[in-house]
Short mmCIF file of C-alpha atoms and ligand atoms in Angstrom, two decimals:
data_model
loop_
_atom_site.label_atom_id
_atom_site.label_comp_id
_atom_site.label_asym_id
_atom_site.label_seq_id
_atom_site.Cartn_x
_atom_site.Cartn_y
_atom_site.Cartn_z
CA UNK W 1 140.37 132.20 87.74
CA UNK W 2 137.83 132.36 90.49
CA UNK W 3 138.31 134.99 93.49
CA UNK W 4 138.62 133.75 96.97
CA UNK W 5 134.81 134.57 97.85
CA UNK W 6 133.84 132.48 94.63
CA UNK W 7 136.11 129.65 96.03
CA UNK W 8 134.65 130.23 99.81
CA UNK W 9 131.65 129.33 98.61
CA UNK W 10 130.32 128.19 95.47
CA UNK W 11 133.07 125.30 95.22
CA UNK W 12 132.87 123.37 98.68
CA UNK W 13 130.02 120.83 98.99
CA UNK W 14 128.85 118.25 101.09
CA UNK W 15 127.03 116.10 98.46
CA UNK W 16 127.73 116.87 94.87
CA UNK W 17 124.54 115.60 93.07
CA UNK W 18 125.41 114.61 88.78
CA UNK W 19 122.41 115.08 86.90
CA UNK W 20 119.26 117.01 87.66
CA UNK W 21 116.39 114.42 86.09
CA UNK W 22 114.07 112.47 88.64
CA UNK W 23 117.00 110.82 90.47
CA UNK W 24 119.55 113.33 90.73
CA UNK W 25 116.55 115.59 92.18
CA UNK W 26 114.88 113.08 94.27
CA UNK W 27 118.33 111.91 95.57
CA UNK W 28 119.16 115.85 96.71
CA UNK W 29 116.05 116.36 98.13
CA UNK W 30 116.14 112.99 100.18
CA UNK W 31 119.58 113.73 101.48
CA UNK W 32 118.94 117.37 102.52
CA UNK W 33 115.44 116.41 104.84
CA UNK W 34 118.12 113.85 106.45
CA UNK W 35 120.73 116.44 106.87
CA UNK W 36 118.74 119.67 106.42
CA UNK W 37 122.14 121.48 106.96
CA UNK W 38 123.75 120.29 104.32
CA UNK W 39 125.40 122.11 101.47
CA UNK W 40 124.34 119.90 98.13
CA UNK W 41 124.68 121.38 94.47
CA UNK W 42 123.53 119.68 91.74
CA UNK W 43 125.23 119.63 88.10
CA UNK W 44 123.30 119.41 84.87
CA UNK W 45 124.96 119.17 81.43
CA UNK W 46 121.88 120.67 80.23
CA UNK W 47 120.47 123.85 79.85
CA UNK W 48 117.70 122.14 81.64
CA UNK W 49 117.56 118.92 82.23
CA UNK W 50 117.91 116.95 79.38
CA UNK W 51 117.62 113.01 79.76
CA UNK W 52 114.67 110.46 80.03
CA UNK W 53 112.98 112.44 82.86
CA UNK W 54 111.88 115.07 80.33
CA UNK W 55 111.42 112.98 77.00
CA UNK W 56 109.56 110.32 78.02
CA UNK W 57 105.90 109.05 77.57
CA UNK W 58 104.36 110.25 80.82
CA UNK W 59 102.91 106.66 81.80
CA UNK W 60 102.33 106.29 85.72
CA UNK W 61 102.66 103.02 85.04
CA UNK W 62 104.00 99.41 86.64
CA UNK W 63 104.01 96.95 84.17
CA UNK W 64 100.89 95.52 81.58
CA UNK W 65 100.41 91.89 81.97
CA UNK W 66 102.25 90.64 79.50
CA UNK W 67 104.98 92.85 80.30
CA UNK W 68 105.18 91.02 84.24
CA UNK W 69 104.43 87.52 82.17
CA UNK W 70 107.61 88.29 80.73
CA UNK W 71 109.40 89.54 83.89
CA UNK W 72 109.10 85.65 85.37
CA UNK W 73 111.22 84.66 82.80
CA UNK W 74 114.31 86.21 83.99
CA UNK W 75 113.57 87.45 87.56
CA UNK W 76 112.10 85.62 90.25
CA UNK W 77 108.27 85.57 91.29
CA UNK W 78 109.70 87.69 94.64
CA UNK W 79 111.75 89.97 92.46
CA UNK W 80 108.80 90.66 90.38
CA UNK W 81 106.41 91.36 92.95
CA UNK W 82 108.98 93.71 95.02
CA UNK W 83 109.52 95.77 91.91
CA UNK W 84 105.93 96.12 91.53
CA UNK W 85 105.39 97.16 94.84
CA UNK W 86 108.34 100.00 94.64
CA UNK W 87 107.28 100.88 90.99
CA UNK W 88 103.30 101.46 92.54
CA UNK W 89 104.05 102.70 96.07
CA UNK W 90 106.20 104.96 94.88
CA UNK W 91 103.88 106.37 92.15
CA UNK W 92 101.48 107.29 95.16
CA UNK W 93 104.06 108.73 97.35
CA UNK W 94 104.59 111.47 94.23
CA UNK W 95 100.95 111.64 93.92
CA UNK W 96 100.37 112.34 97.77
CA UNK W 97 103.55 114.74 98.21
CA UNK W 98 102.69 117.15 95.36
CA UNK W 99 99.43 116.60 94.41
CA UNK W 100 97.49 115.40 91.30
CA UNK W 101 97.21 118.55 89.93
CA UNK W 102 100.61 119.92 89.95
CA UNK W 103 101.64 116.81 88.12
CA UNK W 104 98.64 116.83 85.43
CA UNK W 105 98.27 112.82 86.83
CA UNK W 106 95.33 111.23 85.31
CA UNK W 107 93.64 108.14 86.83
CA UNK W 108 92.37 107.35 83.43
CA UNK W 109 93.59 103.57 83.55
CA UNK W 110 96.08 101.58 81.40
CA UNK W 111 94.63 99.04 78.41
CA UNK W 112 96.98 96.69 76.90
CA UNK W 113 96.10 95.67 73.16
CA UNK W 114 96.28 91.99 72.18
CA UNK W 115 96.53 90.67 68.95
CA UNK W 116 96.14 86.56 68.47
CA UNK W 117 99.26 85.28 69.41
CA UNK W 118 99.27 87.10 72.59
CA UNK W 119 95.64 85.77 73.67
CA UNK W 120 97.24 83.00 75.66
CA UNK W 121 98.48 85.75 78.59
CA UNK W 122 94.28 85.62 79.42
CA UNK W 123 94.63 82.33 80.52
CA UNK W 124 97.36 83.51 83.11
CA UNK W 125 95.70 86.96 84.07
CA UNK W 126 93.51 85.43 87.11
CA UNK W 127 96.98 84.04 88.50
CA UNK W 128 98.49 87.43 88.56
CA UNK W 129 95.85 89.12 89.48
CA UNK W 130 95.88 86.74 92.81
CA UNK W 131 99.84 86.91 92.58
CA UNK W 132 99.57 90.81 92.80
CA UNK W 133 96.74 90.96 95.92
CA UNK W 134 99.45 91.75 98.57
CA UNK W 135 99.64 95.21 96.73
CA UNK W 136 96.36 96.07 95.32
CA UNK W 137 93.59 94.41 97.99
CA UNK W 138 91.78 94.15 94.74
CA UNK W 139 92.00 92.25 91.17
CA UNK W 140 94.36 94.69 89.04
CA UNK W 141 93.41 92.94 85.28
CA UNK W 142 90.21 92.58 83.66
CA UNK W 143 89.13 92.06 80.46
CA UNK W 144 87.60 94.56 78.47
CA UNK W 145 83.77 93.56 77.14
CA UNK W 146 83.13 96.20 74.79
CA UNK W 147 86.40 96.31 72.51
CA UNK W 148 84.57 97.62 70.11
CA UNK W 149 83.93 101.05 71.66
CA UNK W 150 87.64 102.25 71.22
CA UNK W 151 87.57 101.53 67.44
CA UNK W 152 90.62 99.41 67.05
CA UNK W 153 91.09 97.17 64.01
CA UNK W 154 90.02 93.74 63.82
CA UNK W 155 93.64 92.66 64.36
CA UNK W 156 92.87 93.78 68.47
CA UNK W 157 91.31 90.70 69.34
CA UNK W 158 91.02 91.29 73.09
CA UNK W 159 91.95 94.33 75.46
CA UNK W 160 93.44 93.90 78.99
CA UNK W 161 92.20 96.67 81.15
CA UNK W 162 94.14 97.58 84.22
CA UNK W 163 92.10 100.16 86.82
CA UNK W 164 95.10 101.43 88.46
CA UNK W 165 97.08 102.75 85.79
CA UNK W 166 97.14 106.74 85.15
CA UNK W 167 99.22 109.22 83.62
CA UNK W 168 101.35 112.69 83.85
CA UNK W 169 103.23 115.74 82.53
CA UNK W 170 106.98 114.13 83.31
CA UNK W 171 108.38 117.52 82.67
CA UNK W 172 105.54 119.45 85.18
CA UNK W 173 106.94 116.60 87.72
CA UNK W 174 110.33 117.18 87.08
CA UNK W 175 109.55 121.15 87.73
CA UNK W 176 107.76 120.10 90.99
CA UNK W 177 110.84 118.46 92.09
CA UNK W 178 112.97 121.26 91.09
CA UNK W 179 111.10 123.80 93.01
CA UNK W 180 111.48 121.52 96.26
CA UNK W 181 114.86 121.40 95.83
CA UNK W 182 114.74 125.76 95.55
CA UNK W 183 112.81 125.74 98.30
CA UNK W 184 115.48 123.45 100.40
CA UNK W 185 118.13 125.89 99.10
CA UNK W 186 119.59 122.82 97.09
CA UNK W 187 122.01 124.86 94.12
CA UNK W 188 121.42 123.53 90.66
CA UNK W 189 124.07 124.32 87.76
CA UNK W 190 122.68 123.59 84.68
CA UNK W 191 124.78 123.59 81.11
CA UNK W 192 127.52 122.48 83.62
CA UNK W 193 128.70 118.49 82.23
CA UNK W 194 130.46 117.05 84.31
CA UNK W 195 133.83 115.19 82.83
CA UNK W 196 135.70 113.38 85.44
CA UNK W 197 135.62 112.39 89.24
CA UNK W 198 138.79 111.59 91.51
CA UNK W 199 136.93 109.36 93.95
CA UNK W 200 140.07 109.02 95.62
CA UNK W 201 140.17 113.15 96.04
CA UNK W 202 136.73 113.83 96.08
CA UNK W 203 137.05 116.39 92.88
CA UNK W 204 134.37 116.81 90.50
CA UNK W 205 135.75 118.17 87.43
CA UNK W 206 133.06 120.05 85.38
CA UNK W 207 133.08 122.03 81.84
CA UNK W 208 132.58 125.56 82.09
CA UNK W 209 130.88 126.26 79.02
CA UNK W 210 130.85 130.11 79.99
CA UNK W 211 135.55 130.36 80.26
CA UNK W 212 135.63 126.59 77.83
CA UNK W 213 137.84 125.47 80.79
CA UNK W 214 137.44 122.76 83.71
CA UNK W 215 136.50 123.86 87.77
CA UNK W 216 137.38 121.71 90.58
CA UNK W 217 134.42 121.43 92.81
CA UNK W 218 134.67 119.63 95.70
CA UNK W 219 132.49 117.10 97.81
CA UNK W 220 132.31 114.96 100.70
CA UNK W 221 129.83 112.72 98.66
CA UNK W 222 129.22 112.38 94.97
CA UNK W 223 126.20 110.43 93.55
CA UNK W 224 126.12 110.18 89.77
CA UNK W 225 122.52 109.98 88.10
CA UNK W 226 122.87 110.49 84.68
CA UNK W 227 121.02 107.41 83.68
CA UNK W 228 121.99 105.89 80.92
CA UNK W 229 125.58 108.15 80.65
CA UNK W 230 126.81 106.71 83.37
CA UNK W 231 129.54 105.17 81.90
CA UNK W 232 131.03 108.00 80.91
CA UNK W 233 132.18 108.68 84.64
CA UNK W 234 132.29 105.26 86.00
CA UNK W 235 133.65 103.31 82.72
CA UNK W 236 133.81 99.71 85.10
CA UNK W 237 130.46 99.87 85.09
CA UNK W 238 127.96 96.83 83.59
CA UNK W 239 125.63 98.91 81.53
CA UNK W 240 124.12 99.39 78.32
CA UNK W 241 122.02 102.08 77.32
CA UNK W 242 118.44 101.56 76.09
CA UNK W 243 117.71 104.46 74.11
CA UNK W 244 113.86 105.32 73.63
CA UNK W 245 111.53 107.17 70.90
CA UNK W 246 108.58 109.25 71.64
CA UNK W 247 106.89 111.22 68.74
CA UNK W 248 103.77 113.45 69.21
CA UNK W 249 101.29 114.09 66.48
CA UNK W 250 100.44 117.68 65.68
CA UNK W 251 96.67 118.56 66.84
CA UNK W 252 94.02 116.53 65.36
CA UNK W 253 91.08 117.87 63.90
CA UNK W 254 89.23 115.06 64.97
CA UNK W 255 88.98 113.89 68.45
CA UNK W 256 90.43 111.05 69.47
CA UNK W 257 87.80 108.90 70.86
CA UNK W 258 89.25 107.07 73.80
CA UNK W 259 91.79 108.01 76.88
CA UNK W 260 93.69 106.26 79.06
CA UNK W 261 97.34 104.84 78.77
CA UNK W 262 97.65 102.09 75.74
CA UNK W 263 100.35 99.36 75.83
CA UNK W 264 101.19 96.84 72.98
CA UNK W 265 103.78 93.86 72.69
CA UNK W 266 104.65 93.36 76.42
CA UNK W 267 104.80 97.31 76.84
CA UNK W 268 107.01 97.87 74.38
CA UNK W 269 104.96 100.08 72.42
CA UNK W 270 102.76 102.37 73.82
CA UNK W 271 100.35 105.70 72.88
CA UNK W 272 98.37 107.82 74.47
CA UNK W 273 96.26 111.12 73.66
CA UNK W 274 98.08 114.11 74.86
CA UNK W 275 95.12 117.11 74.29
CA UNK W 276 94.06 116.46 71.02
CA UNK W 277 97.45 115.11 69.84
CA UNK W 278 98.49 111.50 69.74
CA UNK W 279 101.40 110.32 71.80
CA UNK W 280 103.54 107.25 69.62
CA UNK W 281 106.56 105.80 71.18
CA UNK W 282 108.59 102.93 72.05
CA UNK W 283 109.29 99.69 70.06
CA UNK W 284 112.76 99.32 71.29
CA UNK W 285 112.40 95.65 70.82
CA UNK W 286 112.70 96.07 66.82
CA UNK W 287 115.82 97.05 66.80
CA UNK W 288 117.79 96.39 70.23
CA UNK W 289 121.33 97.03 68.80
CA UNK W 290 120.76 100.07 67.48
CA UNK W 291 119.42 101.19 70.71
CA UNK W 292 122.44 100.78 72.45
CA UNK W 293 123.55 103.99 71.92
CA UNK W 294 123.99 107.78 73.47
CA UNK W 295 123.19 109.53 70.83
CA UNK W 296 120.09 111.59 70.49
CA UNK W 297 118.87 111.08 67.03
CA UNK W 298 115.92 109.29 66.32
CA UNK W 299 115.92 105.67 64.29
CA UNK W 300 114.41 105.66 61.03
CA UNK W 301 113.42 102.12 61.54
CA UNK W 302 111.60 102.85 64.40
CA UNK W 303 110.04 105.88 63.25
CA UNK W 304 108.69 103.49 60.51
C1 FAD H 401 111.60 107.08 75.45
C2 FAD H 401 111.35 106.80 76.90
C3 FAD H 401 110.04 106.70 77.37
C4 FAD H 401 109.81 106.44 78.71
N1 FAD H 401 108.53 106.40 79.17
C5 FAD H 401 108.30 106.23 80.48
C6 FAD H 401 106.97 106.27 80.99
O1 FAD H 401 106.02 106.50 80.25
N2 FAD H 401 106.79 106.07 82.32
C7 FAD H 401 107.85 105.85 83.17
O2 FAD H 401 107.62 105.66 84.37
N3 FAD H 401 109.11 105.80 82.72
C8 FAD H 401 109.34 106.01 81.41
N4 FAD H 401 110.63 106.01 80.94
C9 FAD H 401 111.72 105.82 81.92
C10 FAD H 401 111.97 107.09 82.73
O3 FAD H 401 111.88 108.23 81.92
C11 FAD H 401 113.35 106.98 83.37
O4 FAD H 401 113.42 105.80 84.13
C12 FAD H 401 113.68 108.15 84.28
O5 FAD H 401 113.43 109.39 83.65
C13 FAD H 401 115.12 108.06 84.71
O6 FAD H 401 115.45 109.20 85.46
P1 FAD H 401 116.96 109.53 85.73
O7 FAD H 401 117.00 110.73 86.59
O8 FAD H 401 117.67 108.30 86.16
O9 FAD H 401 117.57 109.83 84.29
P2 FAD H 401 117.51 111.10 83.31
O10 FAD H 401 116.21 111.76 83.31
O11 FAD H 401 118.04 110.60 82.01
O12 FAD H 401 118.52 112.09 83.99
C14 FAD H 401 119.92 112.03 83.85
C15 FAD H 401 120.39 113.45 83.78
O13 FAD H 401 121.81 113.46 83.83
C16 FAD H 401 122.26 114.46 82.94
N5 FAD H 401 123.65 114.12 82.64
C17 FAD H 401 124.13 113.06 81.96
N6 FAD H 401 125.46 113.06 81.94
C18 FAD H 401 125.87 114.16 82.64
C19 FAD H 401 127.14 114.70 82.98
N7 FAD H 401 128.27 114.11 82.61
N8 FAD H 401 127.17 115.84 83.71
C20 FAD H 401 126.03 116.46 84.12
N9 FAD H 401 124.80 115.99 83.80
C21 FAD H 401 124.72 114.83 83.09
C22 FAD H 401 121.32 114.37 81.75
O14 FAD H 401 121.32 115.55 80.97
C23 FAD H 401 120.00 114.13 82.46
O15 FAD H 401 119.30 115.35 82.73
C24 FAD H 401 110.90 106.26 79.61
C25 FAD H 401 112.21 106.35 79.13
C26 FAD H 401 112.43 106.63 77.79
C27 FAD H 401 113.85 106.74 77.30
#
């Protein structure tokens, strides 16, 4: 039962943002330097927010070679170079409107392992790099002389270095965008899911986790970005998820001797050094059905 200053104004919005990760954020912020005016809340089901934004592997990254080798096979050559472009231009917008710091971005490059069967892609890599000149100026791949001073196993047989590759804190982004979108007076709900949408009404129907019942909100505009859950509001909607596994080492006692972002198997498995700890994660591609799912738990056959 909410009073009628609580229904004045905490339930009336212009835009009614689901999901507070790097879209729901960005997409609030965006709107509100349009329409600086505007009243926007944002709804989180978590107590922070809780999807891929947060969890994931911190690469500021836009593809390894064989990853965009593999791209031509079901996109076309424009396709492939547009998402590039957006994937890179947009990594330097972040840098340039918050700063390197803030973000803990790296420029420490990206290296893609190759193990014999994949040796072919350096036949191609001159190609892309000329493909990829209307972005960079300059030749993105090169091939690494001294493999031998990272300390791989013999099964490396050549590594793909690419000089414009870095790295971040995901979650010290995501708190950057958060704190624009405090600044902008942009309301954020978290541990509020949201369960249903009339599009027809404009009602956003959310769980109250504090009274376990349902408020009506209201909103001119609603734009879902929860990733992945998507479906859950929109059920018409052509998409699978691709659930993800990232694992971090405790601290090492030795140090690990190399840094940069590392990419294996078209960039489906990656690492990186996180302090002294060693960042493990991906390899979707071993087990693609069981990846289709919502639930966080982590597959043992990954994990192996
Ligand atoms: C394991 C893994 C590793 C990755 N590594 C990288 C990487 O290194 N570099 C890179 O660039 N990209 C990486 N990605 C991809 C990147 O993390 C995502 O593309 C990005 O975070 C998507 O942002 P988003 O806002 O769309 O989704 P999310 O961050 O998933 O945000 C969706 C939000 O919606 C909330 N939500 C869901 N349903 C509801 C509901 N009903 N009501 C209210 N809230 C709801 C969720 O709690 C979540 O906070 C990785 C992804 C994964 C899974």
């Amino acid at each position: 039962m909410f009073s009628y200053w609580e229904k004045k104004n905490f339930l009336k919005y212009d835009v009614l943002v689901v999901g507070a990760g790097f879209v729901g954020l960005s997409t609030a912020i965006h709107f509100s330097r349009k329409h600086p005016k505007s009243k926007i809340l944002i709804l989180e089901q978590g107590v922070f927010p809780s999807g891929a934004s947060t969890k994931n592997a911190g690469f500021a990254c836009f593809g390894s070679l064989t990853e965009l080798l593999d791209d031509f096979w079901h996109m076309t050559s424009e396709e492939v170079l547009e998402l590039v472009n957006k994937r890179y231009q947009g990594l330097q917008k972040i840098r340039k409107e918050f700063g390197d710091q803030p973000i803990a971005y790296r420029p420490n490059k990206g290296f893609e392992l190759l193990a014999e069967e994949q040796l072919t892609c350096l036949d191609r890599m001159d190609e892309i790099n000329r493909f990829l000149k209307p972005v960079f100026k300059k030749p993105v791949f090169s091939l690494v002389k001294k493999k031998k001073s990272f300390g791989f196993s013999e099964q490396i047989k050549a590594i793909v270095q690419n000089d414009y590759e870095g790295e971040l804190d995901p979650a010290q982004y995501l708190q950057e965008l958060w704190r624009e979108a405090g600044k902008r007076g942009i309301k954020i709900l978290t541990g509020t899911p949201v369960e249903r949408i009339d599009q027809e009404s404009g009602a956003v129907f959310a769980r109250n986790t504090f009274s376990d019942s349902l408020i009506e909100f209201q909103a001119n505009q609603v734009a879902i970005c929860t990733n992945a859950f998507s479906k859950k509001l929109l059920p018409d909607l052509d998409l699978e998820p691709g659930r993800g596994l990232v694992m971090t080492s405790k601290e090492l006692d030795f140090k690990i001797p190399w840094k940069g972002t590392f990419h294996l198997d078209k960039g489906y498995v990656y690492f990186r050094k996180v302090g002294n700890r060693l960042l493990l994660g991906g390899a979707r591609n071993s087990d693609f059905e069981g990846e289709k799912t919502l639930e966080a738990q982590v597959n043992p056959k990954i994990k192996a």
